[in-house]
């Protein structure tokens, strides 16, 4: 299915290849980063494709100690854990057509306001990491 066809889909979960590759169509309003939490996943990688609006995303490397800053751990049930703001992080501004890729273990904080809260529409592609054949392995990360 082409991205343009997915962009027209209603908000919700759209399996592309069973549970291995899923497109989540979202409409939300961005918020101040102080109101947001960082998240990470173990089983899936995320590709955030912004369709409309502007969105700030914060990102950071995997925490050395996964217990530090941990607010909520639902990795086994829902493949997500939430963290408080890390000491060091980077900022990415997405405009329509831009995308960001987050590998398993990478902290990210999507849906932050660029300047003021605004509505955004996006697709988050969730891809089971085991479906990706790594080209190179560095430590425990694949690229």
Short mmCIF file of C-alpha atoms in Angstrom, two decimals:
data_model
loop_
_atom_site.label_atom_id
_atom_site.label_comp_id
_atom_site.label_asym_id
_atom_site.label_seq_id
_atom_site.Cartn_x
_atom_site.Cartn_y
_atom_site.Cartn_z
CA UNK A 1 0.00 0.00 0.00
CA UNK A 2 1.37 3.42 -0.93
CA UNK A 3 1.90 6.12 1.69
CA UNK A 4 -0.57 8.43 -0.10
CA UNK A 5 -3.29 5.77 0.25
CA UNK A 6 -2.43 5.35 3.93
CA UNK A 7 -2.64 9.11 4.45
CA UNK A 8 -6.32 8.94 3.51
CA UNK A 9 -7.08 6.14 5.96
CA UNK A 10 -9.05 6.94 9.11
CA UNK A 11 -7.28 7.38 12.43
CA UNK A 12 -6.36 4.01 13.89
CA UNK A 13 -4.29 0.89 13.48
CA UNK A 14 -3.87 -0.51 9.96
CA UNK A 15 -1.99 -3.85 9.70
CA UNK A 16 0.13 -4.03 6.55
CA UNK A 17 1.70 -7.45 7.21
CA UNK A 18 -0.14 -8.85 10.21
CA UNK A 19 1.32 -7.60 13.48
CA UNK A 20 4.82 -7.48 11.98
CA UNK A 21 4.29 -4.20 10.08
CA UNK A 22 1.54 -1.84 11.17
CA UNK A 23 0.65 1.74 10.19
CA UNK A 24 -0.82 3.80 13.01
CA UNK A 25 -2.63 6.86 11.63
CA UNK A 26 -2.77 9.53 14.35
CA UNK A 27 -4.31 12.94 14.73
CA UNK A 28 -3.35 14.80 17.87
CA UNK A 29 -2.41 18.20 19.19
CA UNK A 30 1.21 18.86 20.09
CA UNK A 31 2.01 19.84 23.67
CA UNK A 32 4.79 21.57 25.57
CA UNK A 33 7.70 19.20 26.09
CA UNK A 34 7.35 19.71 29.86
CA UNK A 35 4.02 17.81 29.63
CA UNK A 36 5.48 14.90 27.64
CA UNK A 37 7.38 11.71 28.53
CA UNK A 38 10.17 9.98 26.66
CA UNK A 39 9.42 6.47 25.42
CA UNK A 40 11.30 3.48 24.06
CA UNK A 41 10.40 0.15 22.51
CA UNK A 42 12.18 -3.22 22.45
CA UNK A 43 10.42 -5.28 19.79
CA UNK A 44 9.48 -2.65 17.19
CA UNK A 45 11.20 0.19 15.43
CA UNK A 46 9.20 3.34 14.69
CA UNK A 47 9.07 5.47 11.57
CA UNK A 48 7.19 8.71 12.27
CA UNK A 49 5.98 10.33 9.02
CA UNK A 50 4.40 13.76 9.48
CA UNK A 51 1.50 14.47 7.12
CA UNK A 52 0.33 17.88 8.38
CA UNK A 53 1.27 20.44 11.03
CA UNK A 54 4.67 20.91 12.64
CA UNK A 55 6.08 18.68 15.33
CA UNK A 56 9.11 18.78 17.58
CA UNK A 57 10.57 15.44 18.59
CA UNK A 58 13.20 14.92 21.25
CA UNK A 59 15.53 11.94 21.12
CA UNK A 60 18.40 10.42 23.07
CA UNK A 61 20.48 7.24 23.07
CA UNK A 62 19.36 4.21 25.01
CA UNK A 63 19.83 4.73 28.73
CA UNK A 64 22.86 2.89 30.14
CA UNK A 65 20.71 1.82 33.07
CA UNK A 66 17.12 1.20 32.04
CA UNK A 67 15.89 1.77 35.58
CA UNK A 68 17.15 5.36 35.81
CA UNK A 69 14.31 7.75 34.98
CA UNK A 70 11.86 4.90 34.38
CA UNK A 71 8.28 6.10 34.98
CA UNK A 72 6.28 3.18 33.58
CA UNK A 73 7.35 -0.18 32.15
CA UNK A 74 4.87 -1.85 29.79
CA UNK A 75 7.47 -3.43 27.49
CA UNK A 76 6.22 -6.99 27.93
CA UNK A 77 2.55 -6.09 27.45
CA UNK A 78 2.61 -3.19 24.94
CA UNK A 79 6.28 -2.81 23.87
CA UNK A 80 6.60 0.61 25.49
CA UNK A 81 8.34 2.08 28.51
CA UNK A 82 8.09 5.72 29.59
CA UNK A 83 10.95 7.78 30.99
CA UNK A 84 11.49 11.20 32.49
CA UNK A 85 13.48 13.81 30.59
CA UNK A 86 17.10 12.61 30.26
CA UNK A 87 20.02 14.92 31.02
CA UNK A 88 21.22 14.97 27.39
CA UNK A 89 18.92 14.88 24.36
CA UNK A 90 18.59 16.33 20.88
CA UNK A 91 15.74 18.11 19.10
CA UNK A 92 14.28 17.44 15.68
CA UNK A 93 11.65 19.62 13.97
CA UNK A 94 9.40 17.80 11.50
CA UNK A 95 7.50 19.52 8.69
CA UNK A 96 4.95 17.73 6.46
CA UNK A 97 6.73 15.01 4.49
CA UNK A 98 9.58 14.67 7.02
CA UNK A 99 10.16 11.45 8.92
CA UNK A 100 12.16 10.19 11.89
CA UNK A 101 13.29 6.63 12.55
CA UNK A 102 13.78 5.23 16.05
CA UNK A 103 15.42 1.86 16.56
CA UNK A 104 14.52 -0.38 19.50
CA UNK A 105 15.99 1.04 22.70
CA UNK A 106 16.26 4.63 21.47
CA UNK A 107 14.51 7.15 23.68
CA UNK A 108 12.18 9.50 21.84
CA UNK A 109 9.53 12.03 22.76
CA UNK A 110 7.13 12.76 19.89
CA UNK A 111 4.28 15.25 19.56
CA UNK A 112 5.98 18.21 21.22
CA UNK A 113 4.94 21.72 20.20
CA UNK A 114 7.39 23.65 18.04
CA UNK A 115 6.25 27.05 19.38
CA UNK A 116 2.59 26.69 20.27
CA UNK A 117 0.30 23.67 20.42
CA UNK A 118 -1.06 22.76 16.99
CA UNK A 119 -2.91 19.86 15.39
CA UNK A 120 -0.82 17.27 13.55
CA UNK A 121 -1.65 14.25 11.43
CA UNK A 122 0.94 11.55 11.08
CA UNK A 123 1.56 7.91 10.38
CA UNK A 124 3.73 5.88 12.73
CA UNK A 125 4.94 2.72 11.04
CA UNK A 126 5.68 -0.01 13.61
CA UNK A 127 8.04 -2.64 12.18
CA UNK A 128 8.97 -5.77 14.11
CA UNK A 129 12.74 -5.47 14.46
CA UNK A 130 13.29 -9.17 13.79
CA UNK A 131 11.89 -8.58 10.26
CA UNK A 132 14.83 -6.31 9.45
CA UNK A 133 17.97 -8.03 8.23
CA UNK A 134 20.86 -5.99 9.60
CA UNK A 135 23.61 -4.96 7.24
CA UNK A 136 26.06 -4.23 10.05
CA UNK A 137 26.04 -4.97 13.75
CA UNK A 138 27.69 -2.54 16.16
CA UNK A 139 27.57 -3.80 19.73
CA UNK A 140 23.95 -4.83 20.17
CA UNK A 141 22.62 -2.31 17.62
CA UNK A 142 21.95 -3.14 14.00
CA UNK A 143 22.19 -0.72 11.09
#
